[in-house]
Short mmCIF file of C-alpha atoms in Angstrom, two decimals:
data_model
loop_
_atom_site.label_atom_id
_atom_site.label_comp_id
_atom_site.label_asym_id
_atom_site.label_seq_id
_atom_site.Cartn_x
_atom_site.Cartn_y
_atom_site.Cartn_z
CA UNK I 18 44.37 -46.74 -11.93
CA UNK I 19 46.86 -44.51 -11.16
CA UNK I 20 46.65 -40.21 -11.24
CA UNK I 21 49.47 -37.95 -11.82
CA UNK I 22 49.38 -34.02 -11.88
CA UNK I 23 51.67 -33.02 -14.66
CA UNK I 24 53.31 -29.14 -14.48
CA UNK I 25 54.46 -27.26 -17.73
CA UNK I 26 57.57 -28.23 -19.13
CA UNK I 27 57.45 -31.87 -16.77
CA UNK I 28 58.89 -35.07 -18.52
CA UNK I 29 57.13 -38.44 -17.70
CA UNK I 30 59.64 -40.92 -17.09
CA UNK I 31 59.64 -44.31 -18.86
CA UNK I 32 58.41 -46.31 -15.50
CA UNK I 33 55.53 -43.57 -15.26
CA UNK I 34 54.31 -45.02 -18.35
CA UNK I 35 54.31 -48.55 -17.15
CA UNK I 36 55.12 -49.96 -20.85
CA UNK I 37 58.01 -51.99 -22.15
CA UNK I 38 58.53 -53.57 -25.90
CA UNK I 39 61.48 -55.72 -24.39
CA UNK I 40 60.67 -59.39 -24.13
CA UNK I 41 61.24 -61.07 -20.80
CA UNK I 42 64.30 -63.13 -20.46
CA UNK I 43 62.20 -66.03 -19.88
CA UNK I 44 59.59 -65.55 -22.32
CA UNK I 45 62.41 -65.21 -25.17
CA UNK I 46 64.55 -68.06 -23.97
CA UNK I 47 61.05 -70.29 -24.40
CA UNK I 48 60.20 -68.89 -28.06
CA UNK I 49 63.99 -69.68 -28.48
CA UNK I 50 64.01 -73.43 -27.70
CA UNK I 51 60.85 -73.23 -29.70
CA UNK I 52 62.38 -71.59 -32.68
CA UNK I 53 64.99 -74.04 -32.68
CA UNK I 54 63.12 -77.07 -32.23
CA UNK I 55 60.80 -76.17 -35.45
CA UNK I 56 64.13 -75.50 -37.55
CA UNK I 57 65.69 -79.06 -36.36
CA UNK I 58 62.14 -81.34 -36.36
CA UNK I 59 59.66 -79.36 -38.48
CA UNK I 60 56.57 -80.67 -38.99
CA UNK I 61 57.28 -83.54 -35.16
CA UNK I 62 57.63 -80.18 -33.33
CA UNK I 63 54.72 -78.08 -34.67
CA UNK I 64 52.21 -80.96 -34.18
CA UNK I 65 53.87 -81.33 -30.44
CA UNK I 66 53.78 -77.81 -29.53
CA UNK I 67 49.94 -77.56 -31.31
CA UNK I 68 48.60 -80.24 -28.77
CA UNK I 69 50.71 -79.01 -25.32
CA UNK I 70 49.04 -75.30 -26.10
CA UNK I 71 45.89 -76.12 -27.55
CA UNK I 72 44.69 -79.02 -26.85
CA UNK I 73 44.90 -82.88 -27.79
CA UNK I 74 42.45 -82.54 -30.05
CA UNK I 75 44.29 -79.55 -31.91
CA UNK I 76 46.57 -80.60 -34.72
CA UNK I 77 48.23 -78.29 -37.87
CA UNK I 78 47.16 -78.66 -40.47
CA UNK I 79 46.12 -77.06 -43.85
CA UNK I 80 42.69 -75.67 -44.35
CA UNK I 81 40.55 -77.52 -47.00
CA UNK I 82 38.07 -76.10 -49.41
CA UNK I 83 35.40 -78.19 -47.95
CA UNK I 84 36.06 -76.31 -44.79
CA UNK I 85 35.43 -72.79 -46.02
CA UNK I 86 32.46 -73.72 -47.84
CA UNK I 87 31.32 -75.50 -44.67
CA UNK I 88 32.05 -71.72 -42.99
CA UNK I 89 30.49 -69.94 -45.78
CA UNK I 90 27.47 -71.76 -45.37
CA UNK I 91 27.46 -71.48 -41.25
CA UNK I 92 28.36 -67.79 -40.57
CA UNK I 93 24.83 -66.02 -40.45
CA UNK I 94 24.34 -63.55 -43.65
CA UNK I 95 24.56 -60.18 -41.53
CA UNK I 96 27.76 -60.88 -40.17
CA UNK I 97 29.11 -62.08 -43.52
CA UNK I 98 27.29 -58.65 -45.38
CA UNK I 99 29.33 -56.73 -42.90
CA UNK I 100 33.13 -58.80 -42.93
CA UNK I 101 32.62 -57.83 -46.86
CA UNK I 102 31.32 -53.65 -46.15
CA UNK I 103 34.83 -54.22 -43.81
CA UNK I 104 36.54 -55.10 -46.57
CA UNK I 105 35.55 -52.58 -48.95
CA UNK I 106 36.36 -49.60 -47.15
CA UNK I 107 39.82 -51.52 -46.08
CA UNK I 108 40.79 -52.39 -49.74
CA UNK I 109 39.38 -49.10 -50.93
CA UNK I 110 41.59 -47.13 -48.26
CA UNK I 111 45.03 -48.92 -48.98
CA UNK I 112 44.55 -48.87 -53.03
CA UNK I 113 45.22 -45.36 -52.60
CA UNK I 114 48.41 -46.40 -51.01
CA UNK I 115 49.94 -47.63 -54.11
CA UNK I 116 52.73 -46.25 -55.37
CA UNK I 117 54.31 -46.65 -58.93
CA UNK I 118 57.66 -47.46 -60.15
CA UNK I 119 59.43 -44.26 -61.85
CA UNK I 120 62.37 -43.00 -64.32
CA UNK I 121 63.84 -39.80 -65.06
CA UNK I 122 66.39 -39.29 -68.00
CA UNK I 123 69.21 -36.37 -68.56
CA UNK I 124 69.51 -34.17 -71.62
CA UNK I 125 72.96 -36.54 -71.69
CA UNK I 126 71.51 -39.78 -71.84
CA UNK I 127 71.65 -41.03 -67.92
CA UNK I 128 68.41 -42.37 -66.54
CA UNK I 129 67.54 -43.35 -62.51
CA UNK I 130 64.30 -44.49 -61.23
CA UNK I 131 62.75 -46.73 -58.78
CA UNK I 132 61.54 -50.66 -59.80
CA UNK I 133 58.39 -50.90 -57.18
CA UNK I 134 57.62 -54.47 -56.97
CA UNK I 135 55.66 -56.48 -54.63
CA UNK I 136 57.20 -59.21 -52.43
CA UNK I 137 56.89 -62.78 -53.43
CA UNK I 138 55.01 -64.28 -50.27
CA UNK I 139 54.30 -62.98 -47.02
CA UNK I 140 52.81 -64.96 -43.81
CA UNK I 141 50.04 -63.44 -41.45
CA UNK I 142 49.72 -64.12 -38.07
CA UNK I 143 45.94 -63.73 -36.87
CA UNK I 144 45.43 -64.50 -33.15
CA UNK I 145 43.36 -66.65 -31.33
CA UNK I 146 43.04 -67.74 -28.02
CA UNK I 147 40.78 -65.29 -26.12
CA UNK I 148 38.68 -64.57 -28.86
CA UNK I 149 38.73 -65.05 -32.92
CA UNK I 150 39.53 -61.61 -35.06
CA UNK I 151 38.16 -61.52 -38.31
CA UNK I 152 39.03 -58.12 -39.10
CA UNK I 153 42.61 -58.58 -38.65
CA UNK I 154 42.45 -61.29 -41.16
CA UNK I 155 40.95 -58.23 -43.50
CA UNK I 156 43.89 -55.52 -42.46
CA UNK I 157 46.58 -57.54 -43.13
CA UNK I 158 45.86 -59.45 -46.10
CA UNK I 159 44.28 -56.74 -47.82
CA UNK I 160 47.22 -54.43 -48.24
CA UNK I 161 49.08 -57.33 -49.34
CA UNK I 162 46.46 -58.21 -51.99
CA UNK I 163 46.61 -54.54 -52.91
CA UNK I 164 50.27 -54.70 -53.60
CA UNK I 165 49.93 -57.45 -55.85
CA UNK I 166 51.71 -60.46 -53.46
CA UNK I 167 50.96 -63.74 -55.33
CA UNK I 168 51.16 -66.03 -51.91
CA UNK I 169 49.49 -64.78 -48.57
CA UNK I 170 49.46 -67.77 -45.94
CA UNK I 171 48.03 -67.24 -42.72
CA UNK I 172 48.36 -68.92 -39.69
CA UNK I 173 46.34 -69.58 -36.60
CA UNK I 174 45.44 -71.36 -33.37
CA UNK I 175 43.05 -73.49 -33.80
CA UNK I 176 40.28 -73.63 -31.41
CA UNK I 177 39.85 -76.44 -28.00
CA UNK I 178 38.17 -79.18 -31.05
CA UNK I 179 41.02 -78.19 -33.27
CA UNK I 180 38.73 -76.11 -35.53
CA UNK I 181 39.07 -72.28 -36.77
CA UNK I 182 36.42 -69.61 -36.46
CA UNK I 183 34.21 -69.75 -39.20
CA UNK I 184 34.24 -65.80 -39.45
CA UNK I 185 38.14 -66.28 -39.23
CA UNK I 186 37.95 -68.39 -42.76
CA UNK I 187 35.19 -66.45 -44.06
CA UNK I 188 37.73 -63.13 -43.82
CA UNK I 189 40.30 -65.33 -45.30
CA UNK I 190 38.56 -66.03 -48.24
CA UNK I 191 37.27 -62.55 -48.83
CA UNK I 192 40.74 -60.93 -48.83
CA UNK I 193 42.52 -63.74 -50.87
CA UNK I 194 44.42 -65.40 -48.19
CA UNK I 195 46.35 -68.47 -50.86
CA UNK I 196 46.97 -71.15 -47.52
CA UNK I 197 45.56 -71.06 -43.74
CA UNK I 198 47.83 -73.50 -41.77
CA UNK I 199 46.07 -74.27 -37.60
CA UNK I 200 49.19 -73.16 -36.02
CA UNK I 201 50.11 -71.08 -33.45
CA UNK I 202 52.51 -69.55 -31.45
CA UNK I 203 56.35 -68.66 -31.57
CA UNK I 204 56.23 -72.28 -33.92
CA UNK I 205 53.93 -70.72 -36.38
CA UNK I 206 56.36 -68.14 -36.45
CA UNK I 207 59.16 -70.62 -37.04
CA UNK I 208 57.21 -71.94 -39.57
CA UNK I 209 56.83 -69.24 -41.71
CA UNK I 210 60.75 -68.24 -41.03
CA UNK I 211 62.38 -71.29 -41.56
CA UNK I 212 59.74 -73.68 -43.64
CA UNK I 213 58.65 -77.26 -42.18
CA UNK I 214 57.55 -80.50 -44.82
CA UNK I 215 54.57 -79.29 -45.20
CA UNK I 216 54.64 -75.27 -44.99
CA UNK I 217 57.16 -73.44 -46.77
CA UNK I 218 59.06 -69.94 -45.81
CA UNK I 219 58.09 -66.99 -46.58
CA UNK I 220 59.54 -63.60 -47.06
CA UNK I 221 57.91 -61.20 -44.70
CA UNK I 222 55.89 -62.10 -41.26
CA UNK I 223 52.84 -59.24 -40.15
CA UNK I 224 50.47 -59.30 -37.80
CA UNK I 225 49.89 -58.82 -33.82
CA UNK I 226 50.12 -61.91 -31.33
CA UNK I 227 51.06 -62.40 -27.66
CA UNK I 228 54.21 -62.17 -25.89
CA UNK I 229 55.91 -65.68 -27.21
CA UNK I 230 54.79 -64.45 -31.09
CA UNK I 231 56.18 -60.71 -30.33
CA UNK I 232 59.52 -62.72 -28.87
CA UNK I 233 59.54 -65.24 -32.06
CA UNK I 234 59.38 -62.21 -34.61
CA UNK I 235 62.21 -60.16 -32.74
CA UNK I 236 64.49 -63.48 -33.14
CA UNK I 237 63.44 -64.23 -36.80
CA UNK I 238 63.99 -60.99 -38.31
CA UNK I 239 66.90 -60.67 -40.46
CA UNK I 240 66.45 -64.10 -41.29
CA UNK I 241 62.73 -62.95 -42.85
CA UNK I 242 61.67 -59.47 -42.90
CA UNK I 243 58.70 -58.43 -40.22
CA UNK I 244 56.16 -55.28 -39.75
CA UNK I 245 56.73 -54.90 -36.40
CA UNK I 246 57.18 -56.27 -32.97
CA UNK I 247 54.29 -55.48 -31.21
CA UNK I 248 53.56 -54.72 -27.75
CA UNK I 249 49.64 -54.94 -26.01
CA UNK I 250 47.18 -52.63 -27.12
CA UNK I 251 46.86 -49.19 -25.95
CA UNK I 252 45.01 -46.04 -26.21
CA UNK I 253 44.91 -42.35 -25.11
CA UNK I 254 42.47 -40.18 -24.40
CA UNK I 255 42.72 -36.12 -24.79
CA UNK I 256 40.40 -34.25 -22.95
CA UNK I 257 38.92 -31.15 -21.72
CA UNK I 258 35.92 -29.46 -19.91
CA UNK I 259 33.86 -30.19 -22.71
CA UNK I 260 34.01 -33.79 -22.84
CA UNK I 261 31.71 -36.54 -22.36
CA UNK I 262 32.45 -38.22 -19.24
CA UNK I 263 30.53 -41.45 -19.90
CA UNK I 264 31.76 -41.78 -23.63
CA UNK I 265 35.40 -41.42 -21.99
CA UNK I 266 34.97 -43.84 -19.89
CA UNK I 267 33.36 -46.19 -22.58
CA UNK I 268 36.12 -45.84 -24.57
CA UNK I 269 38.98 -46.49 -22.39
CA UNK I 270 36.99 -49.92 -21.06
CA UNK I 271 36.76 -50.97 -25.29
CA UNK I 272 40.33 -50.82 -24.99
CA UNK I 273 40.66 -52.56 -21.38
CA UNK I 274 38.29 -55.62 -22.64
CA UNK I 275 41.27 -56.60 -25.26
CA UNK I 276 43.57 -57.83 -22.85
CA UNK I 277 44.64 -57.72 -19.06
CA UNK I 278 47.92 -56.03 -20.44
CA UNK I 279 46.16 -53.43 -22.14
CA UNK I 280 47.64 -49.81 -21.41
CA UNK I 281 44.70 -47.32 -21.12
CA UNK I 282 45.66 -43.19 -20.74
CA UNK I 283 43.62 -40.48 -19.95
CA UNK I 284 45.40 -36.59 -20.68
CA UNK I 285 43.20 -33.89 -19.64
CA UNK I 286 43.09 -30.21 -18.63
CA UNK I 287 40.30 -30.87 -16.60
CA UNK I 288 40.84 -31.76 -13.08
CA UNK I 289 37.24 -32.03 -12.46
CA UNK I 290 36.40 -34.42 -15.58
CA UNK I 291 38.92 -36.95 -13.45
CA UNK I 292 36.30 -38.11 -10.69
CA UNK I 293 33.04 -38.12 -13.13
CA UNK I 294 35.31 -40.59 -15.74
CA UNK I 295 36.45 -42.87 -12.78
CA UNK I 296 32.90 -43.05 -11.59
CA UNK I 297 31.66 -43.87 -15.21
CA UNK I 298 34.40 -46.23 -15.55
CA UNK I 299 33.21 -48.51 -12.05
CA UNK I 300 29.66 -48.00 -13.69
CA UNK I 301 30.38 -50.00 -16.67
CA UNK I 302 32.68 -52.56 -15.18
CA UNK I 303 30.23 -53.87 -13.56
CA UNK I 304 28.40 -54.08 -16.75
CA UNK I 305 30.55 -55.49 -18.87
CA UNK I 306 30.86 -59.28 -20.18
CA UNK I 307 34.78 -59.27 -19.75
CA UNK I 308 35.15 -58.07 -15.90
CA UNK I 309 38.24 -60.00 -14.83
CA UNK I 310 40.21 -59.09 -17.99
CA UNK I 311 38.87 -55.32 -18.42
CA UNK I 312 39.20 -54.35 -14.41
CA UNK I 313 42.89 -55.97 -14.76
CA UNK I 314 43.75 -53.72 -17.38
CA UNK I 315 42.25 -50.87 -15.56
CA UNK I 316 43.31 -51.41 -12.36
CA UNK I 317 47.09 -52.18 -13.16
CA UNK I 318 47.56 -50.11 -16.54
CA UNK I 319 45.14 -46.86 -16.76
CA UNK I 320 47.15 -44.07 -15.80
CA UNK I 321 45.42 -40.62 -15.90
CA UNK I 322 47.63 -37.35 -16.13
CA UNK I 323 46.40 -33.76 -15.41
CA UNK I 324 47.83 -31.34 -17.11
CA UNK I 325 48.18 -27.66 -16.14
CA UNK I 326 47.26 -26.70 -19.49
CA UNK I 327 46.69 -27.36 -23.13
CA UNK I 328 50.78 -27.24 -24.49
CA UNK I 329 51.36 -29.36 -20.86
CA UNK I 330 48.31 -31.97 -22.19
CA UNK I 331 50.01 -31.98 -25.90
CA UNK I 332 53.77 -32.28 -24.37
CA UNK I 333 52.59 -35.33 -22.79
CA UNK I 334 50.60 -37.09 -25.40
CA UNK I 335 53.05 -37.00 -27.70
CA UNK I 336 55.87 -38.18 -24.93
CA UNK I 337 53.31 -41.02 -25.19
CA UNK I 338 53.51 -41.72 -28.54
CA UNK I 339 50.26 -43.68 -27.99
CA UNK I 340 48.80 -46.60 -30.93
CA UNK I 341 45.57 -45.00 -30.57
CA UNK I 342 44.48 -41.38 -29.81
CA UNK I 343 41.34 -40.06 -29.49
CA UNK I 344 40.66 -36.04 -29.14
CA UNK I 345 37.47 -35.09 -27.22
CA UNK I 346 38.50 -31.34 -27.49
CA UNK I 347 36.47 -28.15 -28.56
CA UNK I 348 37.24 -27.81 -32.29
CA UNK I 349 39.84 -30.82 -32.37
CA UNK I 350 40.59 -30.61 -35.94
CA UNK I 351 42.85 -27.34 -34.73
CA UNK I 352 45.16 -29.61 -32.65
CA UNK I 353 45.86 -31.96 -35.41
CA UNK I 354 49.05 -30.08 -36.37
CA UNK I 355 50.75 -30.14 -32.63
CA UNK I 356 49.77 -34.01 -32.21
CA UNK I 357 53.12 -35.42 -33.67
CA UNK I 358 53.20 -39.03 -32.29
CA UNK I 359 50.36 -41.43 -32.92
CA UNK I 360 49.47 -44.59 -34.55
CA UNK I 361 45.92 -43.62 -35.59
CA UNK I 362 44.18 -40.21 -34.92
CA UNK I 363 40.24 -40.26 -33.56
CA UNK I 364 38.92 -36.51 -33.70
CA UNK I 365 35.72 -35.60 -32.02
CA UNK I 366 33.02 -37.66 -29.95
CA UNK I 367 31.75 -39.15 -32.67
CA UNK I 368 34.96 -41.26 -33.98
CA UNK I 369 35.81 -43.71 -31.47
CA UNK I 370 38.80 -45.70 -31.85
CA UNK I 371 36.17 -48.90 -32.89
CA UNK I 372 35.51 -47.28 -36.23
CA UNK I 373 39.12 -47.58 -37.00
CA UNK I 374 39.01 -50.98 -35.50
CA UNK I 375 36.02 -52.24 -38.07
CA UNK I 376 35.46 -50.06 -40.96
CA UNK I 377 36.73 -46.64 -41.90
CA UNK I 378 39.58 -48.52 -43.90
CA UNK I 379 43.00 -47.06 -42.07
CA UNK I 380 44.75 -50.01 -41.23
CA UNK I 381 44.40 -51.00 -37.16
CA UNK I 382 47.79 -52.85 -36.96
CA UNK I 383 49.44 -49.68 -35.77
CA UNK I 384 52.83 -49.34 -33.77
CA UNK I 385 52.89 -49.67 -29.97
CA UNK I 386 54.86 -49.18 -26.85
CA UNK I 387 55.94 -45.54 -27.56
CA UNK I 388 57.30 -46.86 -31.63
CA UNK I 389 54.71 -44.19 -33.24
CA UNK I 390 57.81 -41.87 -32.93
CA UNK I 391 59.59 -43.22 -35.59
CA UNK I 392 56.73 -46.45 -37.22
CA UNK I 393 53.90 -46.30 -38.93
CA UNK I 394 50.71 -48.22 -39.60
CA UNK I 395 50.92 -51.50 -41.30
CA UNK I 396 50.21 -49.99 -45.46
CA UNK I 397 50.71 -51.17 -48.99
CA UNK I 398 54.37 -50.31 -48.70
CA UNK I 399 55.07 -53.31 -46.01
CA UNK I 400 54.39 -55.49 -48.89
CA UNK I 401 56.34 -54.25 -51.75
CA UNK I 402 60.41 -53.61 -52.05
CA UNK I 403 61.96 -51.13 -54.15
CA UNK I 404 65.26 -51.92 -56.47
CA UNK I 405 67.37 -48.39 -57.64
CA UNK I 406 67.75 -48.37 -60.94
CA UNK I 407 70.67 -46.61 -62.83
CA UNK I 408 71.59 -46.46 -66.45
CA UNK I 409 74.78 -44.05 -67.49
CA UNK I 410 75.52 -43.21 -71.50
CA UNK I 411 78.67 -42.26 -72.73
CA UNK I 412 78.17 -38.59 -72.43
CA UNK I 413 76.60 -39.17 -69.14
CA UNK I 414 79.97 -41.06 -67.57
CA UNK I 415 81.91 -38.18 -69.35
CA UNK I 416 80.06 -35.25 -67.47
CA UNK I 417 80.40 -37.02 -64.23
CA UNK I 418 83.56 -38.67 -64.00
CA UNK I 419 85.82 -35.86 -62.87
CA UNK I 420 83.14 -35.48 -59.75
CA UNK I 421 83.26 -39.46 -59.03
CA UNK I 422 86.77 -39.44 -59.08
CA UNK I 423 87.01 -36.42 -56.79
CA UNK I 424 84.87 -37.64 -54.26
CA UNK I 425 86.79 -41.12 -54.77
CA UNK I 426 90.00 -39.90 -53.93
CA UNK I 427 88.55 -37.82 -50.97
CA UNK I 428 87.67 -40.88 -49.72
CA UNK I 429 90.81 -42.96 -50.27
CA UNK I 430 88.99 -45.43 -52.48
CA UNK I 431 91.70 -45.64 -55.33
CA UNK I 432 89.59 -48.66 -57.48
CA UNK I 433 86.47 -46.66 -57.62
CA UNK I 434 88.22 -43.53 -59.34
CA UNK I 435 89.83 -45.92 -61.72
CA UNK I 436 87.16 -47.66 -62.14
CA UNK I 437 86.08 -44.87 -64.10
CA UNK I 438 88.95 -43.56 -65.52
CA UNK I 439 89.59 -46.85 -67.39
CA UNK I 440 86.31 -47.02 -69.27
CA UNK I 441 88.23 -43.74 -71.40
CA UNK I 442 91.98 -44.90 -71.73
CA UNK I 443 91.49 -46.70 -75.21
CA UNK I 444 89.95 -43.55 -76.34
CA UNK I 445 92.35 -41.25 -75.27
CA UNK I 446 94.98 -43.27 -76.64
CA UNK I 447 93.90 -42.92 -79.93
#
């Protein structure tokens, strides 16, 4: 944990933030050779890299019917009640995401619009390893489902006994989810790029993973279109006097428990509130099922910044540009309109960041490292493409051509102007 005193008008520098999207050289050169063995053996290297990751009783293969019903019939009815009250408020949430397509016509005839249409087939990478994530199964196929995509795969680790969560295939089912492959990895990535025998490409590639997946994605794109590369999980608190030290403290640890690379940030006007949270925080450490991974995270990633004041505290958390933010402010809904960078906004003590997690219905596959500056949450729009459309009549050309040919010739592009001017030589021979 580390404390810095921030003045008015101070910039934090990039190291200060301890956060990096950039693969390293090792890690990329591995999801490389991986990549490239997938492309060259298919289906040989998949089943290879399955075993040497996760076990040699882990294989890929495609997900059965007899398998979900098996799941159906295993995961206990509460936790099945709420993966489907999830998915209601997700599905409910992005369907008001949906755009339309659209035309407009001229009094002379000329009509342009936009052809919204949804992509073809998309893959979606849900995690496993450290622990199985239902909901992320929910957030990204939802949207997709929403937008009308006719093939969602997903792909997955299988567990040590080459198995999948039940909960895992339980989600799938609910949100529609066409083919579930047991693959991991950078080669599930490589899968769903590229296409083996037995799983074929697909357009677009969503969803979080580890270092090798975030590595894969970055090399595939272009190749297949992607949502993001993203980097480990992070959140930001924004406090003042009249915060809740333990509830603080909670919050930051939810965040720590994801990963040992989880970046945890605490902005506050308070210089008091600083020794109560970091007390709170060794309180429920000690407490906590996931010690070694949540003290990592805190220990090596939780930096806490005191500001001199509230435009100091608002300077920096949007220099942060955190994935999560939660406000524990008096009257937080005012501050809304300074807080420019963030992936998903928490206001007040009673919305923390695990609502957005489970079930308000805003997507939690949100940008990271610093990207809210310029990205956005993963939304209906990842999963639909948009075609211009243009239709000129006569009298439409006519009015415009002297313009096109202008800006034609301004631009030395001597075909384009003609390329209009032709279309009326037979009529102004006559």
């Amino acid at each position: 944990m580390k404390i810095l005193e921030l003045e008015a008008g101070q910039r934090l520098e990039a190291e200060e933030l301890g956060r990096s999207l950039a693969a390293s050289s090792e890690i990329e050169a591995t999801a490389a050779r991986i990549i490239a063995a997938v492309r060259e053996r298919g289906d040989a290297a998949l089943q290879e890299y399955t075993r040497q990751f996760d076990g040699e009783k882990a294989s890929v293969r495609l997900v059965m019917d007899r398998e979900f019903e098996m799941a159906t019939a295993r995961l206990a009815k509460p936790l099945t009640e709420a993966l489907k009250a999830a998915g209601r408020s997700i599905n409910d949430f992005h369907m008001r995401q949906k755009t339309q397509s659209w035309f407009v016509t001229r009094p002379d005839g000329a009509l342009v619009g936009s052809r919204v249409s949804p992509l073809s087939s998309v893959g979606i990478y849900v995690p496993g390893g450290r622990a199985s994530y239902p909901t992320s199964v929910l957030m990204n196929a939802l949207p997709a489902r929403v937008a009308g995509v006719e093939r969602i795969v997903m792909v997955t680790p299988p567990q040590a006994d080459g198995s999948v969560n039940p909960a895992v295939l339980v989600a799938a089912r609910l949100a529609g989810v066409s083919e579930v492959y047991t693959v991991g990895g950078a080669q599930a990535i490589a899968a769903l790029a590229y296409g083996t025998e037995s799983i074929s490409p697909v357009d677009k590639i969503v969803g979080p993973g580890n270092a090798y997946v975030a590595a894969a994605k970055r090399l595939v794109a272009g190749d297949v279109g992607i949502d993001m590369v993203a980097g480990p999980s992070e959140a930001c608190i924004l406090a003042d006097e009249t915060a809740d030290s333990d509830l603080i403290a909670i919050d930051l640890l939810a965040q720590a428990e994801h990963d040992p690379d989880a970046r945890t940030y605490l902005v506050t006007t308070d210089e008091e509130l600083v020794d109560e949270v970091i007390e709170r925080v060794e309180f429920y450490l000690a407490r906590t099922a996931r010690l070694e991974v949540s003290k990592a995270a805190i220990d090596n990633n939780c930096l806490i910044l005191v500001c001199d004041d509230l435009p100091a505290a608002i300077t920096a958390v949007n220099q942060i540009a955190p994935e999560h933010l939660e406000v524990h402010m008096d009257q937080p809904l005012e501050l809304l309109g300074m807080i420019e960078n963030a992936g998903a906004i928490f206001l007040g003590p009673w919305t923390p960041i695990s609502v957005g997690d489970y079930l308000a219905g805003p997507n939690h596959t949100l940008p990271t490292g610093g990207t809210a500056r310029w990205a956005s949450p993963l939304s209906v729009d990842d999963f639909v493409k948009r075609s211009s459309v243009i239709s000129y009549s006569y009298a439409a050309l006519s009015n415009d051509a002297p313009t096109i040919k202008l800006l034609a010739d301004a631009e030395g592009l001597w075909a384009h102007g003609r390329s209009v001017e032709m279309r009326f030589e037979d009529e102004a021979s006559e």
